[in-house]
Coordinates of C-alpha atoms in Angstrom, one line a residue:
M1 CA -0.3 -0.1 0.0
V2 CA 1.7 3.4 -1.0
I3 CA 0.8 6.2 2.2
K4 CA 1.0 9.5 -0.4
S5 CA 2.3 12.5 2.4
S6 CA 0.5 16.0 2.1
P7 CA 2.1 19.2 0.9
T8 CA 2.5 20.3 4.2
S9 CA 4.3 16.7 5.8
S10 CA 7.0 17.0 2.9
K11 CA 7.8 21.0 3.5
S12 CA 8.6 19.8 6.8
S13 CA 10.0 16.3 5.9
K14 CA 12.7 18.3 3.6
I15 CA 13.1 21.5 6.4
E16 CA 14.0 18.7 8.4
I17 CA 16.7 17.3 5.8
L18 CA 17.9 20.4 5.8
F19 CA 18.7 20.8 8.7
Q20 CA 20.6 18.2 8.9
I21 CA 22.2 18.4 5.7
G22 CA 23.7 21.7 6.8
E23 CA 24.5 20.4 10.6
S24 CA 26.8 18.1 8.9
F25 CA 28.7 21.1 7.8
Q26 CA 28.9 23.2 10.6
T27 CA 31.6 22.3 11.4
E28 CA 33.7 21.3 8.2
N29 CA 32.2 24.0 6.1
P30 CA 30.4 26.1 7.8
E31 CA 29.6 28.7 4.7
K32 CA 28.1 25.7 3.0
G33 CA 26.2 25.1 6.4
I34 CA 25.3 28.5 5.5
L35 CA 23.1 28.6 2.2
Y36 CA 21.1 25.6 4.0
Y37 CA 19.8 27.3 6.6
E38 CA 19.0 30.7 4.3
E39 CA 16.9 27.7 1.8
I40 CA 15.1 26.6 5.5
L41 CA 14.5 30.5 5.7
G42 CA 12.8 31.0 2.5
L43 CA 10.6 27.5 3.1
T44 CA 9.8 28.3 6.2
K45 CA 7.5 31.3 7.7
N46 CA 6.7 29.2 11.4
K47 CA 9.0 31.2 14.1
K48 CA 10.1 28.3 16.2
N49 CA 11.9 26.6 12.5
R50 CA 13.3 30.4 11.9
A51 CA 14.2 31.1 15.2
K52 CA 16.2 27.1 14.6
A53 CA 17.6 28.5 11.4
I54 CA 19.5 31.6 12.5
H55 CA 20.8 30.4 15.3
K56 CA 22.8 27.2 13.2
I57 CA 23.7 30.2 10.9
G58 CA 25.1 32.5 14.1
V59 CA 27.0 29.4 14.8
S60 CA 28.4 28.5 11.4
C61 CA 29.2 32.0 11.8
F62 CA 31.1 31.5 15.1
Y63 CA 32.8 28.1 13.2
L64 CA 33.7 31.1 10.5
S65 CA 35.8 33.3 13.5
Q66 CA 32.9 36.1 12.5
Y67 CA 32.1 36.2 15.9
G68 CA 29.8 39.8 15.3
S69 CA 27.6 38.3 12.9
A70 CA 27.2 34.8 15.5
L71 CA 26.6 37.0 17.8
E72 CA 23.8 39.4 15.4
N73 CA 22.3 35.8 14.3
V74 CA 22.5 34.2 18.0
Q75 CA 20.4 37.2 19.8
K76 CA 18.5 37.3 16.3
A77 CA 17.1 33.6 17.1
T78 CA 17.1 34.6 21.5
K79 CA 14.5 37.6 20.6
I80 CA 12.5 35.2 18.5
R81 CA 13.0 32.4 21.1
A82 CA 12.2 34.6 23.6
E83 CA 8.4 36.4 21.9
I84 CA 7.2 32.2 21.3
K85 CA 8.5 31.3 24.5
D86 CA 10.4 28.6 23.7
E87 CA 12.1 27.5 26.5
F88 CA 14.4 24.5 25.1
G89 CA 15.9 26.7 22.2
L90 CA 15.8 29.8 24.6
M91 CA 18.1 27.6 26.7
N92 CA 20.5 26.4 23.7
S93 CA 21.0 30.8 22.4
Y94 CA 22.3 31.3 26.3
V95 CA 24.6 28.4 25.8
V96 CA 26.3 29.7 22.7
L97 CA 26.7 32.8 24.0
S98 CA 28.2 32.2 27.0
T99 CA 30.3 30.4 24.9
L100 CA 30.6 34.0 22.2
Y101 CA 31.1 36.0 25.0
R102 CA 33.8 33.9 26.2
I103 CA 35.7 33.9 23.6
N104 CA 35.8 37.8 23.7
S105 CA 36.9 37.4 28.0
H106 CA 33.9 39.3 28.5
Y107 CA 33.9 36.6 31.3
D108 CA 31.2 39.0 33.2
T109 CA 28.3 38.7 30.3
A110 CA 29.4 35.0 29.5
F111 CA 28.2 33.8 33.3
K112 CA 25.5 36.0 33.5
Y113 CA 24.1 33.9 30.0
A114 CA 25.3 30.7 31.6
Q115 CA 23.4 31.1 34.5
K116 CA 20.2 31.2 32.6
A117 CA 20.8 29.1 31.0
L118 CA 21.3 26.7 33.8
K119 CA 18.3 27.8 35.6
I120 CA 15.9 26.7 32.5
A121 CA 17.9 23.3 32.5
E122 CA 16.9 23.3 35.9
K123 CA 12.8 24.1 35.4
L124 CA 12.8 22.1 32.3
H125 CA 14.9 18.6 33.7
D126 CA 17.3 18.3 31.3
E127 CA 20.3 16.5 33.1
T128 CA 22.0 16.4 30.1
M129 CA 21.7 20.1 29.1
I130 CA 22.7 20.8 33.1
I131 CA 25.6 19.2 32.6
D132 CA 26.6 21.0 29.9
I133 CA 26.2 24.4 31.0
Y134 CA 28.0 24.0 34.1
N135 CA 31.1 22.5 31.2
A136 CA 30.3 25.9 29.8
I137 CA 31.0 27.4 33.5
A138 CA 33.9 25.6 34.1
N139 CA 35.6 26.5 30.9
I140 CA 35.1 30.2 32.2
N141 CA 36.8 29.4 35.1
Y142 CA 40.0 27.7 32.5
E143 CA 39.8 30.8 30.1
L144 CA 40.1 32.9 33.3
L145 CA 43.5 30.4 34.3
E146 CA 40.9 29.4 37.3
F147 CA 42.1 25.5 36.8
S148 CA 41.4 24.6 40.4
A149 CA 37.7 26.1 39.8
A150 CA 37.6 24.4 36.5
A151 CA 38.4 20.7 37.4
E152 CA 36.2 20.9 40.0
I153 CA 32.9 21.9 37.7
Y154 CA 34.0 19.6 35.9
E155 CA 34.4 16.8 38.2
R156 CA 31.4 17.7 39.3
C157 CA 29.7 17.3 35.5
L158 CA 31.4 14.0 34.9
A159 CA 29.8 12.2 38.5
L160 CA 26.3 13.7 37.2
A161 CA 26.6 12.1 34.1
E162 CA 27.7 9.3 35.4
K163 CA 24.9 9.0 37.4
I164 CA 22.6 9.2 34.0
E165 CA 25.0 7.2 32.3
A166 CA 24.9 10.0 29.5
K167 CA 28.0 8.3 27.6
Q168 CA 28.9 11.6 25.5
Q169 CA 28.6 14.1 29.1
I170 CA 31.5 12.0 30.5
S171 CA 33.4 12.1 27.7
N172 CA 33.4 15.5 27.5
A173 CA 33.7 16.0 30.9
L174 CA 37.0 13.9 31.2
T175 CA 38.3 15.3 28.4
N176 CA 38.0 19.0 30.1
L177 CA 39.1 17.3 33.0
A178 CA 42.1 16.1 30.8
M179 CA 43.1 20.3 29.3
V180 CA 43.1 20.9 33.1
Y181 CA 45.7 18.5 33.8
D182 CA 47.9 19.5 30.8
E183 CA 47.5 22.9 31.7
Q184 CA 48.7 21.6 35.3
G185 CA 51.9 20.4 33.7
K186 CA 50.3 16.8 35.6
Y187 CA 51.0 14.8 32.3
D188 CA 49.5 11.2 33.2
L189 CA 46.3 12.4 34.9
A190 CA 45.6 13.6 31.0
L191 CA 46.4 10.7 29.6
E192 CA 44.5 8.9 31.5
C193 CA 41.5 10.9 31.1
Y194 CA 42.5 11.3 27.4
N195 CA 42.3 7.6 26.6
R196 CA 39.3 7.0 28.9
S197 CA 37.4 9.3 27.1
L198 CA 38.6 7.5 23.8
K199 CA 37.2 4.0 25.3
I200 CA 33.6 5.8 25.0
D201 CA 34.0 7.1 21.9
E202 CA 35.5 4.2 20.0
K203 CA 32.6 2.0 21.5
S204 CA 29.7 4.6 20.4
K205 CA 31.2 4.8 17.5
N206 CA 31.6 8.7 16.9
K207 CA 34.6 8.9 14.9
S208 CA 34.4 12.8 15.1
D209 CA 34.9 12.9 18.9
I210 CA 37.5 9.9 18.1
A211 CA 39.5 11.9 15.9
T212 CA 39.4 15.0 18.7
N213 CA 40.6 12.5 21.1
L214 CA 44.0 10.8 19.2
T215 CA 44.6 15.1 18.9
N216 CA 44.5 15.5 22.4
I217 CA 47.0 12.9 23.5
A218 CA 49.0 14.0 20.4
S219 CA 49.7 17.3 22.4
T220 CA 49.8 15.5 25.5
Y221 CA 53.0 14.2 23.8
I222 CA 54.2 17.0 22.5
S223 CA 54.6 17.9 25.6
L224 CA 56.3 15.2 27.0
K225 CA 58.5 15.6 23.7
K226 CA 57.5 11.7 23.4
Y227 CA 57.4 12.9 19.3
D228 CA 56.7 9.3 17.6
L229 CA 54.0 8.8 20.2
A230 CA 52.7 11.5 18.9
L231 CA 53.2 11.9 15.8
N232 CA 51.4 7.7 15.7
Y233 CA 48.1 9.8 17.7
L234 CA 48.3 12.2 15.1
G235 CA 48.0 10.4 12.5
K236 CA 45.5 8.3 13.9
S237 CA 43.3 10.8 13.6
N238 CA 43.9 12.1 10.4
E239 CA 42.9 8.8 8.7
I240 CA 39.6 8.6 10.3
A241 CA 39.4 13.0 9.7
K242 CA 39.8 12.5 6.3
A243 CA 37.6 9.3 6.2
I244 CA 35.0 11.7 7.2
G245 CA 35.1 14.8 5.6
E246 CA 36.8 16.5 8.8
R247 CA 38.7 19.1 7.0
L248 CA 39.6 21.1 10.0
T249 CA 40.9 19.2 12.1
I250 CA 43.2 18.1 9.2
A251 CA 44.7 21.0 9.0
N252 CA 44.8 21.4 12.8
N253 CA 47.2 17.8 12.7
L254 CA 49.2 18.6 9.6
Y255 CA 50.1 21.9 11.9
N256 CA 50.6 19.5 14.8
I257 CA 53.0 17.2 12.9
G258 CA 54.7 20.0 11.4
E259 CA 55.5 21.6 14.5
I260 CA 56.9 18.6 14.8
Y261 CA 59.4 18.1 12.4
L262 CA 60.9 21.2 12.6
K263 CA 61.6 19.8 16.7
L264 CA 63.2 17.2 14.8
D265 CA 64.8 18.7 12.2
K266 CA 63.0 17.4 10.0
K267 CA 62.7 20.1 7.6
V268 CA 61.2 18.8 4.1
E269 CA 58.9 16.5 5.8
A270 CA 57.8 19.9 7.6
K271 CA 58.0 21.8 4.8
K272 CA 55.2 19.7 3.1
V273 CA 52.9 18.9 5.7
L274 CA 53.1 23.0 6.8
F275 CA 52.0 24.1 3.2
K276 CA 49.4 21.5 3.4
A277 CA 47.8 22.7 6.8
V278 CA 47.5 26.4 5.3
E279 CA 46.0 25.5 2.0
I280 CA 42.9 23.1 4.0
A281 CA 43.1 25.8 6.1
E282 CA 42.8 29.4 3.1
E283 CA 40.3 26.5 1.6
L284 CA 37.8 26.6 5.0
K285 CA 39.0 30.5 5.4
H286 CA 40.1 29.5 9.4
I287 CA 42.0 33.1 9.8
K288 CA 43.5 32.3 12.9
L289 CA 44.2 28.7 11.8
I290 CA 46.2 30.1 8.9
G291 CA 48.1 33.2 10.7
E292 CA 49.6 30.0 13.1
I293 CA 50.2 28.5 10.5
Y294 CA 52.3 31.0 8.5
D295 CA 53.4 31.9 11.5
K296 CA 55.9 28.0 12.0
I297 CA 56.5 28.5 7.7
S298 CA 58.4 31.4 9.6
H299 CA 60.8 29.6 12.1
Y300 CA 60.5 26.8 8.5
Y301 CA 62.9 29.5 7.2
E302 CA 64.5 30.9 10.0
A303 CA 65.8 27.4 10.2
K304 CA 66.6 27.2 6.5
K305 CA 67.8 30.9 7.6
D306 CA 66.3 32.1 4.4
Y307 CA 65.5 35.0 6.2
K308 CA 63.9 37.2 3.5
K309 CA 60.4 34.5 3.6
T310 CA 60.8 34.3 6.8
V311 CA 60.1 38.2 7.1
Y312 CA 57.6 37.9 4.2
Y313 CA 55.3 34.7 6.3
I314 CA 56.2 36.2 9.2
R315 CA 54.1 39.3 8.4
L316 CA 51.7 37.0 6.7
S317 CA 51.3 36.0 9.6
D318 CA 51.0 39.2 11.0
E319 CA 49.0 40.1 8.9
Y320 CA 46.4 37.2 9.8
L321 CA 46.3 37.2 13.4
T322 CA 46.1 40.9 13.2
K323 CA 43.0 40.4 11.2
Y324 CA 41.4 38.4 13.8
Q325 CA 42.4 40.7 16.3
E326 CA 40.3 42.9 14.7
L327 CA 37.3 41.0 14.0
G328 CA 37.1 40.2 17.9
E329 CA 38.2 44.2 18.8
D330 CA 35.5 44.8 17.0
D331 CA 33.3 42.7 17.6
I332 CA 34.3 43.5 21.4
K333 CA 33.7 47.2 20.8
N334 CA 30.3 46.5 19.3
Q335 CA 29.3 44.0 22.1
F336 CA 28.7 46.0 24.4
E337 CA 26.1 48.3 21.8
I338 CA 24.7 45.3 20.7
D339 CA 24.3 43.7 24.5
R340 CA 22.5 47.0 25.2
N341 CA 20.4 46.9 22.9
F342 CA 19.4 43.4 23.3
A343 CA 18.8 44.5 27.0
E344 CA 16.8 47.2 26.1
Q345 CA 14.7 44.3 23.5
E346 CA 14.3 42.1 26.5
N347 CA 13.0 44.7 28.8
R348 CA 10.7 46.3 26.2
I349 CA 9.8 42.0 25.5
H350 CA 9.0 41.5 29.0
L351 CA 7.2 45.4 29.2
M352 CA 5.1 44.5 26.4
N353 CA 4.5 40.9 28.0
Q354 CA 3.5 41.9 31.3
Q355 CA 0.9 44.7 29.4
K356 CA -0.7 41.9 27.5
E357 CA -0.3 39.7 30.4
V358 CA -2.3 42.9 32.5
D359 CA -4.7 43.5 29.1
D360 CA -4.5 39.5 29.0
M361 CA -6.1 39.8 33.0
K362 CA -8.3 43.0 32.5
H363 CA -9.6 41.6 29.6
K364 CA -10.5 38.0 31.5
I365 CA -11.3 40.3 34.0
A366 CA -14.1 41.5 31.8
V367 CA -14.8 38.2 30.0
I368 CA -14.9 36.4 33.5
F369 CA -17.6 40.0 35.0
I370 CA -19.6 39.4 32.1
L371 CA -19.9 35.7 32.2
V372 CA -20.9 35.9 36.2
S373 CA -23.2 38.6 35.5
S374 CA -25.2 37.2 32.1
F375 CA -25.0 33.9 35.0
I376 CA -26.5 36.4 37.9
V377 CA -29.0 37.1 34.9
I378 CA -30.0 34.1 33.3
L379 CA -29.9 32.2 36.9
S380 CA -32.3 35.3 38.1
Y381 CA -34.5 34.6 34.5
Y382 CA -34.4 31.1 35.8
F383 CA -35.6 31.2 39.6
M384 CA -38.3 33.8 38.4
Y385 CA -39.6 31.2 35.4
R386 CA -39.1 28.8 38.2
M387 CA -41.5 31.0 40.2
K388 CA -43.9 32.0 37.3
S389 CA -43.7 28.3 36.8
N390 CA -44.9 27.1 40.3
M391 CA -47.3 30.0 40.3
N392 CA -48.7 29.2 37.9
K393 CA -48.7 25.2 38.3
I394 CA -50.2 26.3 41.7
L395 CA -53.2 28.1 40.1
T396 CA -53.8 25.4 37.5
I397 CA -54.1 23.6 40.7
Q398 CA -56.3 25.5 42.7
I399 CA -58.4 26.5 39.5
E400 CA -58.9 22.6 38.7
D401 CA -59.4 22.2 42.6
R402 CA -62.1 25.1 42.2
T403 CA -63.3 23.3 38.9
F404 CA -63.6 20.2 40.0
D405 CA -65.3 21.6 43.1
L406 CA -67.5 23.5 41.1
K407 CA -68.3 20.7 38.9
K408 CA -69.0 18.1 41.7
K409 CA -71.7 21.1 43.0
V410 CA -73.2 21.6 39.7
E411 CA -73.3 17.8 39.5
E412 CA -75.0 18.2 42.9
V413 CA -77.3 20.4 41.9
E414 CA -78.2 19.4 38.7
K415 CA -79.0 15.8 40.7
A416 CA -80.7 17.3 43.1
N417 CA -82.5 19.5 39.5
K418 CA -83.5 15.9 38.4
T419 CA -84.5 14.1 42.0
L420 CA -86.7 17.7 42.4
A421 CA -88.0 17.3 38.3
E422 CA -88.7 13.2 39.4
E423 CA -90.3 14.2 41.9
M424 CA -92.3 17.1 40.1
K425 CA -93.4 15.1 37.6
M426 CA -94.4 12.2 40.1
R427 CA -96.5 14.6 42.1
K428 CA -97.7 15.5 39.0
K429 CA -99.5 12.2 37.9
M430 CA -100.2 11.6 41.8
E431 CA -102.2 14.7 41.4
K432 CA -103.7 13.4 37.8
Q433 CA -104.2 9.9 39.4
L434 CA -105.8 12.1 42.6
M435 CA -107.9 13.5 40.6
F436 CA -109.0 10.6 38.1
S437 CA -109.6 8.5 41.2
E438 CA -111.8 11.3 42.4
R439 CA -113.0 11.4 39.6
M440 CA -114.3 7.5 39.2
S441 CA -115.9 7.8 42.5
G442 CA -117.9 10.8 41.2
I443 CA -119.4 8.6 38.7
G444 CA -118.9 5.6 41.1
K445 CA -121.3 7.5 43.5
F446 CA -123.2 8.9 40.6
A447 CA -124.0 5.6 38.9
S448 CA -124.2 4.3 42.6
G449 CA -127.1 6.9 43.1
V450 CA -128.7 5.9 39.6
A451 CA -128.4 2.4 40.4
H452 CA -129.6 2.6 43.4
E453 CA -133.0 4.7 41.8
I454 CA -133.0 2.8 39.4
R455 CA -132.9 -0.5 41.1
N456 CA -135.4 0.4 43.9
P457 CA -138.3 1.1 40.6
L458 CA -136.9 -2.4 39.2
A459 CA -137.7 -4.4 42.8
V460 CA -140.9 -3.2 43.1
I461 CA -141.7 -3.7 39.3
S462 CA -139.2 -7.6 39.8
S463 CA -141.5 -8.0 42.8
T464 CA -145.2 -6.5 41.6
A465 CA -144.1 -9.2 39.0
Q466 CA -143.2 -11.6 40.5
Y467 CA -146.2 -12.0 43.0
I468 CA -148.6 -11.0 39.1
R469 CA -147.5 -14.2 38.4
L470 CA -148.4 -16.4 40.9
E471 CA -151.4 -14.9 40.3
L472 CA -152.0 -15.6 36.8
P473 CA -153.1 -20.1 35.6
E474 CA -150.0 -21.7 34.7
N475 CA -151.2 -21.6 30.4

């Protein structure tokens, strides 16, 4: 069965894929990554996705050492995330802002943003981010050369990471601890931490971190002047970096290899790898690394006693490093203004949010008042209706009772009338019968009188006839 995806679903998938592609280029080819993030901005109006893309552009600018642009974009993303109340996004923005201010030596501001990020992480109970933010705070101490304080926080990060079994965070904490031990000259402890971190990365098959750890171990061996071991680890790191296309790591490794060759007086090999390193750094437009490599190349020509080229590469190195410092200085000059504007924007947003909350509260109170008033009115009408209905029912019952009583009385009257009528009819009948009887009695008396009157003569006649008969002869 074929499932057809909707245009919205397809667009979302495309945006997600573009994010993944952009992230794959973010460290090694940031300019290419920026193109993908800009494409996302052209595809979506969703504020959350736009904020994420702008944030990623800022991070890419950071990898290009364009700190002003990085700061501008991350702060723009932070503003959008504050508007839409994307707490997780805000937390990530604050972490990057902390890093940017730390790099430009604004440690108080860096600490402030780290604290803001930590507050959100603790609210969200995001233990992984809590560890990362503690790492960021420890990095500030590290750059302030407060190695004991940094080590203490890194150890706390390690303990937290081990508690939740977060392998990546354990590895990061061990790497950071190793860097502190390196600075303190505790190389054995540094190597122990690097190797523990390396084992974790090898188990998780995180090739990028494996390459980084191998480079770090090599740096420690360089400090111990164990150059053969250092070259061995740098070679392994380079093989992995080539396999996964991490060109910046390759350039850094070649720079370190060139430095070792110079110390071992292998000038030809040093020249070859250093020029290869600067070629990659120029392709990546990594200004600081270019300047550092040209400085090493000047050492090569100094060892060759070619002072003309030595001066040329020293000047070239100074040009790039000055450019890098100027970029940093411009950022430092702009940061206070940007930060002030951003603080004003945040304050305005905060005031607007407060006003919005007040307006929302007023609106809610008005709505609640209207609803309560409406409810009271409706309730009043309802009770009035109920009372009226009950009164009507009572009146109806009373009317029905009265009607029933009246009907009953009417029926009684009608019955009485009927009885009376019947009695009157009977009386009339009896009166008629009485009158008839009286008439018949009168007639009887009359007939009796008549009969008496007739019978008397007839008796005389009969007795006379009988007498005559007796007297007469029988013939």
